[in-house]
mmCIF file of C-alpha atoms and ligand atoms in Angstrom:
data_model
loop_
_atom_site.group_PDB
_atom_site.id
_atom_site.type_symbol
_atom_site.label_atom_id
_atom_site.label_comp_id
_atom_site.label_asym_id
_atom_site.label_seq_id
_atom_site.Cartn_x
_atom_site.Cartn_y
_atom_site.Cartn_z
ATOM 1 C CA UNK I 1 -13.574 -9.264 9.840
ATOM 2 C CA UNK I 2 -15.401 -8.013 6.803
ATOM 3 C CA UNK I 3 -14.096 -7.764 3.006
ATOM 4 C CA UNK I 4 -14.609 -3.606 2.083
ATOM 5 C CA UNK I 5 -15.238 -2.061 -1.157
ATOM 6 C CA UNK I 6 -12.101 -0.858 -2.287
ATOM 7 C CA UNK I 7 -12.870 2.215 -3.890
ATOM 8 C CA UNK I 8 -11.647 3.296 -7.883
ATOM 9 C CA UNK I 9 -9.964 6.500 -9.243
ATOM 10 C CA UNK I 10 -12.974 8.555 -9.840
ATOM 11 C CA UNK I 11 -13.886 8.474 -6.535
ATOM 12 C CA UNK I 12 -12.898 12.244 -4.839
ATOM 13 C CA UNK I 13 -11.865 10.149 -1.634
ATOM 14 C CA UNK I 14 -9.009 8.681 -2.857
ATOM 15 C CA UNK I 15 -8.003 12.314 -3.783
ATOM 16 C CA UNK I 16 -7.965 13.930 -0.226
ATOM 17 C CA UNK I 17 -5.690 13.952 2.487
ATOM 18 C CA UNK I 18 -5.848 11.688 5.425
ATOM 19 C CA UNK I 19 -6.183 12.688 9.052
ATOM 20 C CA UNK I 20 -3.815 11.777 11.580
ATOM 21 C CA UNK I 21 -5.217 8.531 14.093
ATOM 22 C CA UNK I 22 -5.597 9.675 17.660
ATOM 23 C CA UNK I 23 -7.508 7.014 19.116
ATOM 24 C CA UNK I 24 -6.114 3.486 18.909
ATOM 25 C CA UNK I 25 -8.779 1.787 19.928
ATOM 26 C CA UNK I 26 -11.392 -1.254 18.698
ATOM 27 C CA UNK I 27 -12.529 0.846 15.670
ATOM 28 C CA UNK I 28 -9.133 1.215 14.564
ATOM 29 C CA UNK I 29 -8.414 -2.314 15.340
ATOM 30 C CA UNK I 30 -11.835 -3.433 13.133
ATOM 31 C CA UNK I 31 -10.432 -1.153 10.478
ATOM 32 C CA UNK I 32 -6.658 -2.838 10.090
ATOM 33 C CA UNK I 33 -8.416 -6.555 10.214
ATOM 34 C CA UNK I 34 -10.887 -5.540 7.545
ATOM 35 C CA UNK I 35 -8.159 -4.043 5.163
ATOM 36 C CA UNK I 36 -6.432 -7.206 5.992
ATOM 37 C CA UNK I 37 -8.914 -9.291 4.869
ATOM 38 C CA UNK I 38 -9.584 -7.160 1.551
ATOM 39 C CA UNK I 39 -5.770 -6.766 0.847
ATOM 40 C CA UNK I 40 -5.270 -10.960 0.899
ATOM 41 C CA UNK I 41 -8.641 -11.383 -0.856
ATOM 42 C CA UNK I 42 -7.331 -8.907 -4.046
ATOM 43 C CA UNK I 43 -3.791 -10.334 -3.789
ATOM 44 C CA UNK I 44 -2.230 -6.722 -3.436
ATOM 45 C CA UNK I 45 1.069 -5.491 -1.839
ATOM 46 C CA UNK I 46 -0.479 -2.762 -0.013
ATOM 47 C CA UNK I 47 -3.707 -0.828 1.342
ATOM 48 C CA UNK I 48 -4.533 2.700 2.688
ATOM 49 C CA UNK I 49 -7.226 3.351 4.845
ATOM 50 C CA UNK I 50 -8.760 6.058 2.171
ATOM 51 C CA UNK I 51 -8.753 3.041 -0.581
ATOM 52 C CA UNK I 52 -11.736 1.737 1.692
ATOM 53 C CA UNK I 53 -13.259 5.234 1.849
ATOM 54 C CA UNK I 54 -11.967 5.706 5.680
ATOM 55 C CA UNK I 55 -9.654 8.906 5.570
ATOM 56 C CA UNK I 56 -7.077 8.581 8.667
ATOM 57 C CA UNK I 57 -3.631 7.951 8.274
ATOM 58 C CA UNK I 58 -3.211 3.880 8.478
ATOM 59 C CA UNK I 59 -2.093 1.450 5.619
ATOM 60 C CA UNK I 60 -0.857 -1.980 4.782
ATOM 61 C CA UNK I 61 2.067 -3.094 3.294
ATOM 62 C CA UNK I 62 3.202 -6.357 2.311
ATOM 63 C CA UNK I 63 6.895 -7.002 2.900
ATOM 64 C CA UNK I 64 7.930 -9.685 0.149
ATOM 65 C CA UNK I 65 11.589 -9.763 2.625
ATOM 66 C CA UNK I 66 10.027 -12.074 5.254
ATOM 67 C CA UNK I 67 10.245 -15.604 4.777
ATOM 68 C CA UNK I 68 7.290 -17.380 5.192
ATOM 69 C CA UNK I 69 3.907 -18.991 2.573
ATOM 70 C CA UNK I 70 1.669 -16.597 4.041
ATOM 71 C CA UNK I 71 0.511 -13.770 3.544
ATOM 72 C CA UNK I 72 -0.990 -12.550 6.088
ATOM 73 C CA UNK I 73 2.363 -13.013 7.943
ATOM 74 C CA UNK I 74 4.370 -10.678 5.634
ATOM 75 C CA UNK I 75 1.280 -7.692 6.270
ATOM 76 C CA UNK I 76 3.008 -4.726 7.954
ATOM 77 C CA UNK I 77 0.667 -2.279 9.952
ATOM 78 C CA UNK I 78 1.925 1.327 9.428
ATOM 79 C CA UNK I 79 -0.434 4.072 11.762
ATOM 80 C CA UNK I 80 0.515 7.424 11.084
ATOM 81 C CA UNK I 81 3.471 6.680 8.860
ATOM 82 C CA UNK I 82 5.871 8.960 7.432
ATOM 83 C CA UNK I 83 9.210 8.603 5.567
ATOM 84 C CA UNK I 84 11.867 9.882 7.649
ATOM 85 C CA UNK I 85 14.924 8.629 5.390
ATOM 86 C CA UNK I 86 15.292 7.610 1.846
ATOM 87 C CA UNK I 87 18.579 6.103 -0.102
ATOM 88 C CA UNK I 88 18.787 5.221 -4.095
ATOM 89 C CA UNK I 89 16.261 5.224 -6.865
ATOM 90 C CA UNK I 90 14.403 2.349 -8.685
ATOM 91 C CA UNK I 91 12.686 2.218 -11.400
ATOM 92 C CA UNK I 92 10.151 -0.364 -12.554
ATOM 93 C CA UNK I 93 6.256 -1.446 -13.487
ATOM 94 C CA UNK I 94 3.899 -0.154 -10.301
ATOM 95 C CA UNK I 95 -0.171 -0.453 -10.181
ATOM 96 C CA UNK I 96 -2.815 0.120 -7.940
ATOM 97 C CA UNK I 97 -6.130 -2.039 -6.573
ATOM 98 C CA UNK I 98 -7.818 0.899 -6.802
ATOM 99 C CA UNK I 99 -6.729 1.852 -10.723
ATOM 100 C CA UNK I 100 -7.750 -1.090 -12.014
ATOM 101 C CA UNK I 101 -5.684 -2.849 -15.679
ATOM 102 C CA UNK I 102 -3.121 0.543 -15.642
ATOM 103 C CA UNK I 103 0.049 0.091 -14.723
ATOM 104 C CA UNK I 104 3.080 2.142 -15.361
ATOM 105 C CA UNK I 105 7.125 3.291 -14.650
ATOM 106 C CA UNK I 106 7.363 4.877 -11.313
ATOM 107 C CA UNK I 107 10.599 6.027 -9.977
ATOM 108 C CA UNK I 108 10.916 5.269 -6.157
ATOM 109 C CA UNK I 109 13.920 5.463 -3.679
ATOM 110 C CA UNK I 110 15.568 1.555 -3.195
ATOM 111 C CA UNK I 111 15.452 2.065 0.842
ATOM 112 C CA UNK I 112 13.123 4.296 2.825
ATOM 113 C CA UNK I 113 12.846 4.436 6.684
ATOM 114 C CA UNK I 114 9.213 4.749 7.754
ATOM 115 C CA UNK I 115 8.484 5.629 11.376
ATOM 116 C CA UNK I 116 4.477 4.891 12.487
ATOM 117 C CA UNK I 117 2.654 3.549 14.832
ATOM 118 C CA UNK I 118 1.110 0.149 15.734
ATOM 119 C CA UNK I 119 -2.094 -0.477 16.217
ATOM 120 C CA UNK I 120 -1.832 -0.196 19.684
ATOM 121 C CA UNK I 121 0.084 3.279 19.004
ATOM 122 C CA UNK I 122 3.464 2.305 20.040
ATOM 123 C CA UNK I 123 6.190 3.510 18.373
ATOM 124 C CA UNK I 124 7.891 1.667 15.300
ATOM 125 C CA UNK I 125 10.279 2.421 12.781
ATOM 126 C CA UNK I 126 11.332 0.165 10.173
ATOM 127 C CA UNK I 127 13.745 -0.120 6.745
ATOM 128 C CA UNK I 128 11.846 -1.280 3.718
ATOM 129 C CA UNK I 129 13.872 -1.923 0.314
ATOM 130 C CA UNK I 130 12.756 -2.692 -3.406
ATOM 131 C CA UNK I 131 9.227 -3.493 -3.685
ATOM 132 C CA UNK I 132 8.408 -2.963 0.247
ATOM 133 C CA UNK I 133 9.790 0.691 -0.284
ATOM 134 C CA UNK I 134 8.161 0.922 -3.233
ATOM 135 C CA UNK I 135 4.710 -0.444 -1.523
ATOM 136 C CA UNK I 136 5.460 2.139 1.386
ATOM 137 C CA UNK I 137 6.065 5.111 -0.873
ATOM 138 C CA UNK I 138 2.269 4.340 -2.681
ATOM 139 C CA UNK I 139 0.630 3.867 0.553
ATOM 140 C CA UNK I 140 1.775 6.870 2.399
ATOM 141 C CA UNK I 141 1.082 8.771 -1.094
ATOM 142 C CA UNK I 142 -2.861 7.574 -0.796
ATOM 143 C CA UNK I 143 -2.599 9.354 3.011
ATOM 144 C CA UNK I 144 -1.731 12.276 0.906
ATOM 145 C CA UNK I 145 -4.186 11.915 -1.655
ATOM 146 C CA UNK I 146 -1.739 11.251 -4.062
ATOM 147 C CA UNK I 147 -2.310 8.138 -6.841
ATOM 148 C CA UNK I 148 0.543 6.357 -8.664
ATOM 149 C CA UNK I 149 -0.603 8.046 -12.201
ATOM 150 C CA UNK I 150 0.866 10.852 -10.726
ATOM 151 C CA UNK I 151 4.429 10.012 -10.967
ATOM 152 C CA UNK I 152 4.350 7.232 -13.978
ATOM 153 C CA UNK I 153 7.160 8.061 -16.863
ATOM 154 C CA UNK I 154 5.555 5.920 -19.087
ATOM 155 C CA UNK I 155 2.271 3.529 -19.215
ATOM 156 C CA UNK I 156 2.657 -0.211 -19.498
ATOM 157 C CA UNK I 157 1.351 -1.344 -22.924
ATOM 158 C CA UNK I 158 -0.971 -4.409 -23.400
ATOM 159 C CA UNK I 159 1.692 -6.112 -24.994
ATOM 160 C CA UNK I 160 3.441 -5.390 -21.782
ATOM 161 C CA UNK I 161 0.781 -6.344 -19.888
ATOM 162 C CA UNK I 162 0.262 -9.494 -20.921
ATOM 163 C CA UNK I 163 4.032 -10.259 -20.412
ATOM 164 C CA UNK I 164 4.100 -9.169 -16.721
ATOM 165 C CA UNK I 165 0.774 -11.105 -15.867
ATOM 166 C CA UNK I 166 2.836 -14.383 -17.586
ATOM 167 C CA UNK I 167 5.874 -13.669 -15.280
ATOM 168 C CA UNK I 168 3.578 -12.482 -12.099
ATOM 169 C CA UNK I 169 1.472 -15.730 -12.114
ATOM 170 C CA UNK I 170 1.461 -15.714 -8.157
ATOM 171 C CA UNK I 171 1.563 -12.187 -6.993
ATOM 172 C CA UNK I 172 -0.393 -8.842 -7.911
ATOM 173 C CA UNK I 173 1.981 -5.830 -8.264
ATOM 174 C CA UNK I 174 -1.034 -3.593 -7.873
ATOM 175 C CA UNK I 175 -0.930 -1.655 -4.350
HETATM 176 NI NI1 NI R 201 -2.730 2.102 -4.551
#
């Protein structure tokens, strides 16, 4: 496994739209261990494949929901995801490791459904609610080319800032 360069907002990658994954084989697999690796090194709750300059259709999200001190146990693969249902709205601080120090509002649905694939290409459909949903709405929106500044109602202010990094001590919101 390899830390990757994740890459920032002026880079026209992050601003095109992913292909679809056809072949789910050791390149792919290299791929998802190596975003691993970066996503637990920056502390983030997601990462999409174009973040690390690779544009096909795989992210990470980490789902806060399951119980256990590791990370690397709460990472969810998602190949080829897509949103196939969506219930309620929340609204609240989101950022991203590859907008660096900006954070703003962004209004997401509570519960979203995401079918994908594994790495392996099977089938798998999951719920994901409040900051997973959130997490899965970002990443599929990087597969789209699409980056949180996009949708934010308002930016954080430093003030603000500084408040959430006092009451985030342990985890990065950025995704
Ligand atoms: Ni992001």
């Amino acid at each position: 496994m390899a830390i990757r360069n994740i890459l920032r907002d002026e880079d026209p990658s992050l601003k095109k739209k992913s292909r679809a994954v056809t072949e789910f084989d050791k390149r792919l697999h290299q791929l998802l261990d190596d975003m691993r690796e970066t996503l637990i090194e920056a502390n983030g709750l997601g990462l999409a494949a174009p973040q690390v300059g690779v544009l096909r259709r795989a992210a990470l999200i980490v789902d806060l929901n399951i119980e256990t001190d590791l990370l690397d146990e709460q990472i969810i693969e998602l190949v080829n995801p897509e949103i196939t249902a969506s219930s309620g709205t929340q609204s609240g601080s989101e950022g991203c490791l590859s907008v660096p120090g900006i954070y703003g509002i962004v209004t997401r649905p509570d519960l979203v459904k995401v079918k994908a694939q594994d790495r392996h290409g099977k089938p798998i459909e999951i719920w994901c609610k409040d900051i997973t949903a959130r997490a899965a709405c970002h990443e599929i929106d990087h597969l789209n080319g699409v980056l949180f500044t996009t949708h934010v109602e308002r930016f954080l202010t430093e003030e603000e800032l500084a408040l959430l990094n006092n009451e985030d001590d342990e985890e990065d919101i950025a995704e």
